Amino acid sequence: MINEIKILHDHGIQYVKDLRNAILTPLFRGRPIISGSVTEADAASLEAMCPSGAITAVPLTLDLGKCVFCRECEFAFPHAVRFTNDYHIAASRREDLVVRAGEDRPITVDTTLLRKKVRKLLGPSLKLRQVSAAGDNSCEMELNASGNVNFDMGRMGIEFVASPRHADGIVITGPISKNMAEALQICYEATPEPKIVVLVGSDAISGGLYANSPALDRSFLERYHVDLYVPGNPAHPLTFINGLMDLLGIEDRK
Amino acid sequence: MHENHQYLRVGGNPVVVDLAAIPVLDYGRFYSQTSHILRNPDCRCVAYFAKPTSTTLDFFMAISDERNDILLYRHQCEQTQELEALTAQLPAMHIYEREIAERYGVTFSNHPWLKPVRYPYNRVASEWMDSYPFYKIDSTELHEVGVGPIHAGVIEPGHFRFICNGEKVLHLEIQLGYQHRGVETLLADGSSTLRKMIISENIAGDSAVSHGLAFALCAEALADVAIHPQLALERVIAQEMERIAVHIGDTAALCGDVAYQLGLVVCEALRTVMINTTQFWCGNRFGKGLIRPAGTHYPITAEVKAEVVKNLTKVRKEYLQLTETLFGLPSVLARFEGIGELTTEQVRGIGAVGMAARMANLERDVRRSNPYLAYAFFEHQPVVKDGGDVMARAELRSEEVAQSIDRILQMLDGVDFDVKAATPNFSLQYRPNALVLSLVEGWRGEICHAAITDGSGAIAHYKVKDPSFHNWFALALAVRNQEISDFPICNKSFNLSYCGNDL
């Protein structure tokens, strides 16, 4: 018992006090900024080198829904692209994830898009069922971390649950393999209305590195509306938690 | 002992050879030679795979022998040919032959169970996993329990089918493949080295550094690039940091499963310190972006070194303080000791690697047997336990964390880390018509990457082996005759990879 009290004492307070304004290390790869004065030749090279097809040359844009945050574009063309450590990069509209050259605009969740009833019903207590559909386990580990002693997403009434029957929405990671397409569909149907759909990680949002792989079946996303896109490779817990708080209009409960 | 055998013997790790230098055997010769060599317990198969040509299948065998050299040889056959199964002699070969049978339609006679490994989209048979006939026992005394593919926690999908007598598990069948993204195909599709590098570090997120490193070693060997000794040290430090973080996270999960809340939260917090240190170093909590061919974007600076030393010293003290208490708690010992026990003979028989072997007194550690990078500069002494149970796997983690921290602090101590590091090179020219093979000891165990280049030096075939490929079977054996309620803790004590298996 004395040992355990000593351990508790030595560890002190671990939780992130202010989830909205916590600052990540300078090298963390968050929202990029693209310079407004990139030559056509450099833009073409950027498009050609991007491993996941996130960069388009004309006009010069970077799609965070496709980006795997490798930062190689910045290393190759430091005058053209710069990654900031801004982790507020979740959006409720797919097109809001596209960063344009010459713009330094925060990425925000459009709070008017979510059905009013859903906000009212789920805001105080959101239970989520997670479906890993061929994710590489890093997004899954970050979602687990969102609930751990540091980020403590539970303080906002947001939790992962074991059954879709207990859930108010599903969180999908991974590019959705053919072998998971049916299980995902069953899970969605088993979740009671009203429910939300959240995509976490570039693989889930666009297919990411696997976009052209014949091993995928992404038809689920053609059938259902997505309420929140959380980019990253993997998405950082703070990106996920802040995205959900914005979507549901939840205040930080410190 | 191998006077009459025909193979190409190569030392070192990675190894790269001309395809033409690898002897081609007829299958009878191949069979008797392989059975003979692998009967020696100090030899193990590190890769056995088929590469289709226009009319035939080209099979490659790689064995690490008792001198820790790599023995390479091949055989060829028609796609529809029936071959005698090596598994009949050597059970550990079961998974290689099952994979080849599923993917290319080769029939192996006398194989006990040619069960599909992962139902990839490009397999020969057309049936799907939902119609798969799970193993059944006809009895009114027994019942089946099916779990997955979506599990109760936030983890990857797989299907577990138990046959139980009351609470007791008679048999567990594990069906994977749900995570199949076509990774091996994408690694041989003519795309850039940068793209392949990034796909490799996304094979399994918890082993991003190790799988990334296995690819980088292959690429560098194919391009005949020598790296700076400092980079060789930094990569080892990155790998050991990955090991520490996952081991601590697994300790948290084990504590959570036996309702030891203090252990859960303390280890969660310490794992966060570890992965935030990696983020401080390279901007990503899992070390993605850290390993690049021929150089690095993130050399260890004086600032990084100071942060690593500070945090590792803290983690060492607080983690060992916790585990010392943990391993003295009767309530924890009651759930750890004698649970999910495997013998040395069992783990050897199934060809277990890494942690799953070392916890049952079988020393399998590439860092010692086939040293690479900075591991070649010092004598690594693997941690080996003999319990073979959940307790042994928990203690192994705790001891390896201490060992890895000490190793990192020692390496950081002696080196001036402000040397200007080489930048990565993504326009490497690969040697044509060659085979390259790299072995890396990830925190789970032996990772093997192998690539074959065509006449123009492009990668024409890529094969990845995660340690889980061998070790999933250890979990199936560990739960036999255990209570089904002990399954979660057995599962977590192995913490095997789904995405790393489904490639």
JSON list of C-alpha atoms in Angstrom, two decimals, chain A residues 39-207:
[
{"chain": "A", "resi": 39, "resn": "THR", "atom": "CA", "xyz": [7.06, 28.61, -59.70]},
{"chain": "A", "resi": 40, "resn": "GLU", "atom": "CA", "xyz": [5.12, 26.38, -62.09]},
{"chain": "A", "resi": 41, "resn": "ALA", "atom": "CA", "xyz": [8.14, 24.10, -62.41]},
{"chain": "A", "resi": 42, "resn": "ASP", "atom": "CA", "xyz": [8.42, 23.65, -58.62]},
{"chain": "A", "resi": 43, "resn": "ALA", "atom": "CA", "xyz": [4.67, 23.06, -58.35]},
{"chain": "A", "resi": 44, "resn": "ALA", "atom": "CA", "xyz": [4.93, 20.32, -60.98]},
{"chain": "A", "resi": 45, "resn": "SER", "atom": "CA", "xyz": [7.84, 18.73, -59.12]},
{"chain": "A", "resi": 46, "resn": "LEU", "atom": "CA", "xyz": [5.87, 18.85, -55.88]},
{"chain": "A", "resi": 47, "resn": "GLU", "atom": "CA", "xyz": [2.94, 17.09, -57.52]},
{"chain": "A", "resi": 48, "resn": "ALA", "atom": "CA", "xyz": [5.24, 14.45, -59.01]},
{"chain": "A", "resi": 49, "resn": "MET", "atom": "CA", "xyz": [7.05, 13.67, -55.76]},
{"chain": "A", "resi": 50, "resn": "CYS", "atom": "CA", "xyz": [4.05, 13.46, -53.40]},
{"chain": "A", "resi": 51, "resn": "PRO", "atom": "CA", "xyz": [3.78, 9.76, -52.41]},
{"chain": "A", "resi": 52, "resn": "SER", "atom": "CA", "xyz": [0.01, 9.84, -51.85]},
{"chain": "A", "resi": 53, "resn": "GLY", "atom": "CA", "xyz": [-1.13, 12.26, -54.57]},
{"chain": "A", "resi": 54, "resn": "ALA", "atom": "CA", "xyz": [-2.10, 14.95, -52.05]},
{"chain": "A", "resi": 55, "resn": "ILE", "atom": "CA", "xyz": [-0.49, 17.78, -53.99]},
{"chain": "A", "resi": 56, "resn": "THR", "atom": "CA", "xyz": [-2.01, 19.20, -57.19]},
{"chain": "A", "resi": 57, "resn": "ALA", "atom": "CA", "xyz": [0.11, 21.62, -59.25]},
{"chain": "A", "resi": 58, "resn": "VAL", "atom": "CA", "xyz": [-2.51, 23.77, -61.01]},
{"chain": "A", "resi": 59, "resn": "PRO", "atom": "CA", "xyz": [-3.75, 25.45, -58.93]},
{"chain": "A", "resi": 60, "resn": "LEU", "atom": "CA", "xyz": [-1.22, 24.52, -56.24]},
{"chain": "A", "resi": 61, "resn": "THR", "atom": "CA", "xyz": [-3.08, 22.81, -53.38]},
{"chain": "A", "resi": 62, "resn": "LEU", "atom": "CA", "xyz": [-2.40, 20.21, -50.71]},
{"chain": "A", "resi": 63, "resn": "ASP", "atom": "CA", "xyz": [-5.27, 17.93, -49.69]},
{"chain": "A", "resi": 64, "resn": "LEU", "atom": "CA", "xyz": [-4.97, 16.96, -46.02]},
{"chain": "A", "resi": 65, "resn": "GLY", "atom": "CA", "xyz": [-7.45, 14.16, -46.66]},
{"chain": "A", "resi": 66, "resn": "LYS", "atom": "CA", "xyz": [-4.80, 12.49, -48.83]},
{"chain": "A", "resi": 67, "resn": "CYS", "atom": "CA", "xyz": [-1.62, 13.74, -47.13]},
{"chain": "A", "resi": 68, "resn": "VAL", "atom": "CA", "xyz": [0.38, 11.18, -45.13]},
{"chain": "A", "resi": 69, "resn": "PHE", "atom": "CA", "xyz": [2.29, 13.97, -43.36]},
{"chain": "A", "resi": 70, "resn": "CYS", "atom": "CA", "xyz": [5.71, 12.64, -44.41]},
{"chain": "A", "resi": 71, "resn": "ARG", "atom": "CA", "xyz": [6.94, 16.24, -44.80]},
{"chain": "A", "resi": 72, "resn": "GLU", "atom": "CA", "xyz": [9.12, 15.26, -47.76]},
{"chain": "A", "resi": 73, "resn": "CYS", "atom": "CA", "xyz": [7.67, 18.16, -49.84]},
{"chain": "A", "resi": 74, "resn": "GLU", "atom": "CA", "xyz": [8.94, 20.62, -47.24]},
{"chain": "A", "resi": 75, "resn": "PHE", "atom": "CA", "xyz": [12.39, 19.04, -47.18]},
{"chain": "A", "resi": 76, "resn": "ALA", "atom": "CA", "xyz": [12.62, 19.17, -50.98]},
{"chain": "A", "resi": 77, "resn": "PHE", "atom": "CA", "xyz": [11.10, 22.67, -51.39]},
{"chain": "A", "resi": 78, "resn": "PRO", "atom": "CA", "xyz": [11.42, 24.49, -48.07]},
{"chain": "A", "resi": 79, "resn": "HIS", "atom": "CA", "xyz": [10.50, 27.84, -49.66]},
{"chain": "A", "resi": 80, "resn": "ALA", "atom": "CA", "xyz": [7.20, 26.39, -50.96]},
{"chain": "A", "resi": 81, "resn": "VAL", "atom": "CA", "xyz": [5.71, 24.28, -48.15]},
{"chain": "A", "resi": 82, "resn": "ARG", "atom": "CA", "xyz": [5.96, 24.57, -44.40]},
{"chain": "A", "resi": 83, "resn": "PHE", "atom": "CA", "xyz": [4.25, 22.31, -41.85]},
{"chain": "A", "resi": 84, "resn": "THR", "atom": "CA", "xyz": [3.12, 24.10, -38.68]},
{"chain": "A", "resi": 85, "resn": "ASN", "atom": "CA", "xyz": [2.35, 22.32, -35.40]},
{"chain": "A", "resi": 86, "resn": "ASP", "atom": "CA", "xyz": [-1.32, 23.41, -35.56]},
{"chain": "A", "resi": 87, "resn": "TYR", "atom": "CA", "xyz": [-3.26, 20.22, -34.79]},
{"chain": "A", "resi": 88, "resn": "HIS", "atom": "CA", "xyz": [-6.72, 21.77, -35.27]},
{"chain": "A", "resi": 89, "resn": "ILE", "atom": "CA", "xyz": [-7.20, 20.19, -38.69]},
{"chain": "A", "resi": 90, "resn": "ALA", "atom": "CA", "xyz": [-10.49, 18.28, -38.48]},
{"chain": "A", "resi": 91, "resn": "ALA", "atom": "CA", "xyz": [-13.34, 19.43, -40.73]},
{"chain": "A", "resi": 92, "resn": "SER", "atom": "CA", "xyz": [-16.95, 18.53, -41.39]},
{"chain": "A", "resi": 93, "resn": "ARG", "atom": "CA", "xyz": [-16.70, 19.31, -45.10]},
{"chain": "A", "resi": 94, "resn": "ARG", "atom": "CA", "xyz": [-14.33, 17.28, -47.25]},
{"chain": "A", "resi": 95, "resn": "GLU", "atom": "CA", "xyz": [-13.31, 20.31, -49.35]},
{"chain": "A", "resi": 96, "resn": "ASP", "atom": "CA", "xyz": [-12.27, 22.25, -46.24]},
{"chain": "A", "resi": 97, "resn": "LEU", "atom": "CA", "xyz": [-9.28, 19.91, -45.93]},
{"chain": "A", "resi": 98, "resn": "VAL", "atom": "CA", "xyz": [-7.72, 21.37, -49.08]},
{"chain": "A", "resi": 99, "resn": "VAL", "atom": "CA", "xyz": [-4.99, 23.91, -48.32]},
{"chain": "A", "resi": 100, "resn": "ARG", "atom": "CA", "xyz": [-4.40, 26.46, -51.12]},
{"chain": "A", "resi": 101, "resn": "ALA", "atom": "CA", "xyz": [-1.21, 28.28, -52.04]},
{"chain": "A", "resi": 102, "resn": "GLY", "atom": "CA", "xyz": [-0.95, 31.74, -50.51]},
{"chain": "A", "resi": 103, "resn": "GLU", "atom": "CA", "xyz": [-3.55, 31.07, -47.80]},
{"chain": "A", "resi": 104, "resn": "ASP", "atom": "CA", "xyz": [-2.87, 30.83, -44.07]},
{"chain": "A", "resi": 105, "resn": "ARG", "atom": "CA", "xyz": [-6.38, 29.95, -42.97]},
{"chain": "A", "resi": 106, "resn": "PRO", "atom": "CA", "xyz": [-7.25, 27.84, -39.92]},
{"chain": "A", "resi": 107, "resn": "ILE", "atom": "CA", "xyz": [-9.20, 24.66, -40.65]},
{"chain": "A", "resi": 108, "resn": "THR", "atom": "CA", "xyz": [-12.50, 24.67, -38.81]},
{"chain": "A", "resi": 109, "resn": "VAL", "atom": "CA", "xyz": [-15.51, 22.44, -38.31]},
{"chain": "A", "resi": 110, "resn": "ASP", "atom": "CA", "xyz": [-18.66, 23.94, -39.82]},
{"chain": "A", "resi": 111, "resn": "THR", "atom": "CA", "xyz": [-20.95, 23.67, -36.83]},
{"chain": "A", "resi": 112, "resn": "THR", "atom": "CA", "xyz": [-24.09, 24.34, -38.89]},
{"chain": "A", "resi": 113, "resn": "LEU", "atom": "CA", "xyz": [-23.76, 21.12, -40.87]},
{"chain": "A", "resi": 114, "resn": "LEU", "atom": "CA", "xyz": [-24.65, 18.66, -38.14]},
{"chain": "A", "resi": 115, "resn": "ARG", "atom": "CA", "xyz": [-28.36, 17.95, -37.74]},
{"chain": "A", "resi": 116, "resn": "LYS", "atom": "CA", "xyz": [-29.71, 19.98, -34.78]},
{"chain": "A", "resi": 117, "resn": "LYS", "atom": "CA", "xyz": [-31.34, 16.96, -33.21]},
{"chain": "A", "resi": 118, "resn": "VAL", "atom": "CA", "xyz": [-28.07, 15.03, -33.24]},
{"chain": "A", "resi": 119, "resn": "ARG", "atom": "CA", "xyz": [-26.21, 17.86, -31.53]},
{"chain": "A", "resi": 120, "resn": "LYS", "atom": "CA", "xyz": [-28.84, 18.17, -28.85]},
{"chain": "A", "resi": 121, "resn": "LEU", "atom": "CA", "xyz": [-29.08, 14.44, -28.23]},
{"chain": "A", "resi": 122, "resn": "LEU", "atom": "CA", "xyz": [-25.42, 13.44, -28.46]},
{"chain": "A", "resi": 123, "resn": "GLY", "atom": "CA", "xyz": [-23.69, 16.58, -27.17]},
{"chain": "A", "resi": 124, "resn": "PRO", "atom": "CA", "xyz": [-23.87, 15.67, -23.47]},
{"chain": "A", "resi": 125, "resn": "SER", "atom": "CA", "xyz": [-22.85, 12.04, -23.97]},
{"chain": "A", "resi": 126, "resn": "LEU", "atom": "CA", "xyz": [-21.36, 10.57, -27.12]},
{"chain": "A", "resi": 127, "resn": "LYS", "atom": "CA", "xyz": [-20.67, 6.83, -27.29]},
{"chain": "A", "resi": 128, "resn": "LEU", "atom": "CA", "xyz": [-18.69, 5.63, -30.28]},
{"chain": "A", "resi": 129, "resn": "ARG", "atom": "CA", "xyz": [-18.03, 2.24, -31.88]},
{"chain": "A", "resi": 130, "resn": "GLN", "atom": "CA", "xyz": [-14.68, 2.05, -33.60]},
{"chain": "A", "resi": 131, "resn": "VAL", "atom": "CA", "xyz": [-14.19, -0.02, -36.75]},
{"chain": "A", "resi": 132, "resn": "SER", "atom": "CA", "xyz": [-10.64, -0.66, -37.89]},
{"chain": "A", "resi": 133, "resn": "ALA", "atom": "CA", "xyz": [-11.00, -1.35, -41.60]},
{"chain": "A", "resi": 134, "resn": "ALA", "atom": "CA", "xyz": [-7.43, -2.25, -42.59]},
{"chain": "A", "resi": 135, "resn": "GLY", "atom": "CA", "xyz": [-5.79, 0.53, -40.61]},
{"chain": "A", "resi": 136, "resn": "ASP", "atom": "CA", "xyz": [-2.14, 0.11, -39.67]},
{"chain": "A", "resi": 137, "resn": "ASN", "atom": "CA", "xyz": [-2.99, 0.27, -35.94]},
{"chain": "A", "resi": 138, "resn": "SER", "atom": "CA", "xyz": [-1.39, 3.68, -35.38]},
{"chain": "A", "resi": 139, "resn": "CYS", "atom": "CA", "xyz": [-4.71, 5.54, -35.68]},
{"chain": "A", "resi": 140, "resn": "GLU", "atom": "CA", "xyz": [-6.30, 2.89, -33.48]},
{"chain": "A", "resi": 141, "resn": "MET", "atom": "CA", "xyz": [-3.62, 3.39, -30.83]},
{"chain": "A", "resi": 142, "resn": "GLU", "atom": "CA", "xyz": [-4.13, 7.16, -30.95]},
{"chain": "A", "resi": 143, "resn": "LEU", "atom": "CA", "xyz": [-7.88, 6.71, -30.50]},
{"chain": "A", "resi": 144, "resn": "ASN", "atom": "CA", "xyz": [-7.17, 4.54, -27.47]},
{"chain": "A", "resi": 145, "resn": "ALA", "atom": "CA", "xyz": [-4.78, 7.22, -26.23]},
{"chain": "A", "resi": 146, "resn": "SER", "atom": "CA", "xyz": [-7.58, 9.79, -26.54]},
{"chain": "A", "resi": 147, "resn": "GLY", "atom": "CA", "xyz": [-9.28, 8.04, -23.64]},
{"chain": "A", "resi": 148, "resn": "ASN", "atom": "CA", "xyz": [-6.16, 7.51, -21.52]},
{"chain": "A", "resi": 149, "resn": "VAL", "atom": "CA", "xyz": [-5.04, 9.29, -18.40]},
{"chain": "A", "resi": 150, "resn": "ASN", "atom": "CA", "xyz": [-3.37, 12.09, -20.38]},
{"chain": "A", "resi": 151, "resn": "PHE", "atom": "CA", "xyz": [-6.09, 13.18, -22.79]},
{"chain": "A", "resi": 152, "resn": "ASP", "atom": "CA", "xyz": [-9.05, 11.85, -20.82]},
{"chain": "A", "resi": 153, "resn": "MET", "atom": "CA", "xyz": [-11.67, 12.39, -23.49]},
{"chain": "A", "resi": 154, "resn": "GLY", "atom": "CA", "xyz": [-14.14, 10.82, -21.04]},
{"chain": "A", "resi": 155, "resn": "ARG", "atom": "CA", "xyz": [-14.30, 14.14, -19.19]},
{"chain": "A", "resi": 156, "resn": "MET", "atom": "CA", "xyz": [-16.25, 15.46, -22.20]},
{"chain": "A", "resi": 157, "resn": "GLY", "atom": "CA", "xyz": [-18.69, 12.58, -22.09]},
{"chain": "A", "resi": 158, "resn": "ILE", "atom": "CA", "xyz": [-17.08, 10.95, -25.15]},
{"chain": "A", "resi": 159, "resn": "GLU", "atom": "CA", "xyz": [-16.24, 7.25, -24.92]},
{"chain": "A", "resi": 160, "resn": "PHE", "atom": "CA", "xyz": [-15.67, 4.18, -27.05]},
{"chain": "A", "resi": 161, "resn": "VAL", "atom": "CA", "xyz": [-18.07, 1.30, -26.39]},
{"chain": "A", "resi": 162, "resn": "ALA", "atom": "CA", "xyz": [-17.91, -2.41, -27.12]},
{"chain": "A", "resi": 163, "resn": "SER", "atom": "CA", "xyz": [-21.08, -2.81, -29.16]},
{"chain": "A", "resi": 164, "resn": "PRO", "atom": "CA", "xyz": [-22.68, -0.83, -31.99]},
{"chain": "A", "resi": 165, "resn": "ARG", "atom": "CA", "xyz": [-25.97, -1.31, -30.11]},
{"chain": "A", "resi": 166, "resn": "HIS", "atom": "CA", "xyz": [-24.60, 0.95, -27.38]},
{"chain": "A", "resi": 167, "resn": "ALA", "atom": "CA", "xyz": [-23.19, 3.50, -29.79]},
{"chain": "A", "resi": 168, "resn": "ASP", "atom": "CA", "xyz": [-24.24, 6.86, -31.19]},
{"chain": "A", "resi": 169, "resn": "GLY", "atom": "CA", "xyz": [-21.87, 6.72, -34.09]},
{"chain": "A", "resi": 170, "resn": "ILE", "atom": "CA", "xyz": [-19.01, 4.88, -35.74]},
{"chain": "A", "resi": 171, "resn": "VAL", "atom": "CA", "xyz": [-15.39, 5.92, -36.13]},
{"chain": "A", "resi": 172, "resn": "ILE", "atom": "CA", "xyz": [-13.67, 4.35, -39.13]},
{"chain": "A", "resi": 173, "resn": "THR", "atom": "CA", "xyz": [-9.90, 3.97, -39.52]},
{"chain": "A", "resi": 174, "resn": "GLY", "atom": "CA", "xyz": [-8.05, 2.39, -42.43]},
{"chain": "A", "resi": 175, "resn": "PRO", "atom": "CA", "xyz": [-8.69, 2.45, -46.18]},
{"chain": "A", "resi": 176, "resn": "ILE", "atom": "CA", "xyz": [-11.54, -0.15, -45.93]},
{"chain": "A", "resi": 177, "resn": "SER", "atom": "CA", "xyz": [-10.38, -3.48, -47.30]},
{"chain": "A", "resi": 178, "resn": "LYS", "atom": "CA", "xyz": [-12.69, -5.75, -49.30]},
{"chain": "A", "resi": 179, "resn": "ASN", "atom": "CA", "xyz": [-12.46, -8.21, -46.43]},
{"chain": "A", "resi": 180, "resn": "MET", "atom": "CA", "xyz": [-13.86, -5.63, -43.97]},
{"chain": "A", "resi": 181, "resn": "ALA", "atom": "CA", "xyz": [-16.55, -4.08, -46.18]},
{"chain": "A", "resi": 182, "resn": "GLU", "atom": "CA", "xyz": [-19.33, -6.39, -45.00]},
{"chain": "A", "resi": 183, "resn": "ALA", "atom": "CA", "xyz": [-18.45, -6.20, -41.29]},
{"chain": "A", "resi": 184, "resn": "LEU", "atom": "CA", "xyz": [-18.43, -2.41, -41.54]},
{"chain": "A", "resi": 185, "resn": "GLN", "atom": "CA", "xyz": [-21.85, -2.41, -43.17]},
{"chain": "A", "resi": 186, "resn": "ILE", "atom": "CA", "xyz": [-23.27, -4.71, -40.48]},
{"chain": "A", "resi": 187, "resn": "CYS", "atom": "CA", "xyz": [-21.81, -2.52, -37.74]},
{"chain": "A", "resi": 188, "resn": "TYR", "atom": "CA", "xyz": [-23.31, 0.61, -39.28]},
{"chain": "A", "resi": 189, "resn": "GLU", "atom": "CA", "xyz": [-26.75, -0.96, -39.55]},
{"chain": "A", "resi": 190, "resn": "ALA", "atom": "CA", "xyz": [-26.59, -2.18, -35.96]},
{"chain": "A", "resi": 191, "resn": "THR", "atom": "CA", "xyz": [-25.98, 1.35, -34.66]},
{"chain": "A", "resi": 192, "resn": "PRO", "atom": "CA", "xyz": [-29.25, 3.06, -33.72]},
{"chain": "A", "resi": 193, "resn": "GLU", "atom": "CA", "xyz": [-30.34, 6.40, -35.24]},
{"chain": "A", "resi": 194, "resn": "PRO", "atom": "CA", "xyz": [-29.48, 9.19, -34.98]},
{"chain": "A", "resi": 195, "resn": "LYS", "atom": "CA", "xyz": [-25.84, 8.34, -35.56]},
{"chain": "A", "resi": 196, "resn": "ILE", "atom": "CA", "xyz": [-22.73, 10.05, -36.82]},
{"chain": "A", "resi": 197, "resn": "VAL", "atom": "CA", "xyz": [-19.91, 8.78, -39.04]},
{"chain": "A", "resi": 198, "resn": "VAL", "atom": "CA", "xyz": [-16.34, 9.91, -38.37]},
{"chain": "A", "resi": 199, "resn": "LEU", "atom": "CA", "xyz": [-13.34, 9.11, -40.60]},
{"chain": "A", "resi": 200, "resn": "VAL", "atom": "CA", "xyz": [-9.97, 9.14, -38.86]},
{"chain": "A", "resi": 201, "resn": "GLY", "atom": "CA", "xyz": [-6.66, 9.22, -40.73]},
{"chain": "A", "resi": 202, "resn": "SER", "atom": "CA", "xyz": [-5.80, 9.86, -44.35]},
{"chain": "A", "resi": 203, "resn": "ASP", "atom": "CA", "xyz": [-6.28, 6.19, -45.23]},
{"chain": "A", "resi": 204, "resn": "ALA", "atom": "CA", "xyz": [-9.91, 6.32, -44.14]},
{"chain": "A", "resi": 205, "resn": "ILE", "atom": "CA", "xyz": [-10.63, 9.72, -45.69]},
{"chain": "A", "resi": 206, "resn": "SER", "atom": "CA", "xyz": [-9.21, 9.09, -49.17]},
{"chain": "A", "resi": 207, "resn": "GLY", "atom": "CA", "xyz": [-7.63, 5.65, -49.24]}
]
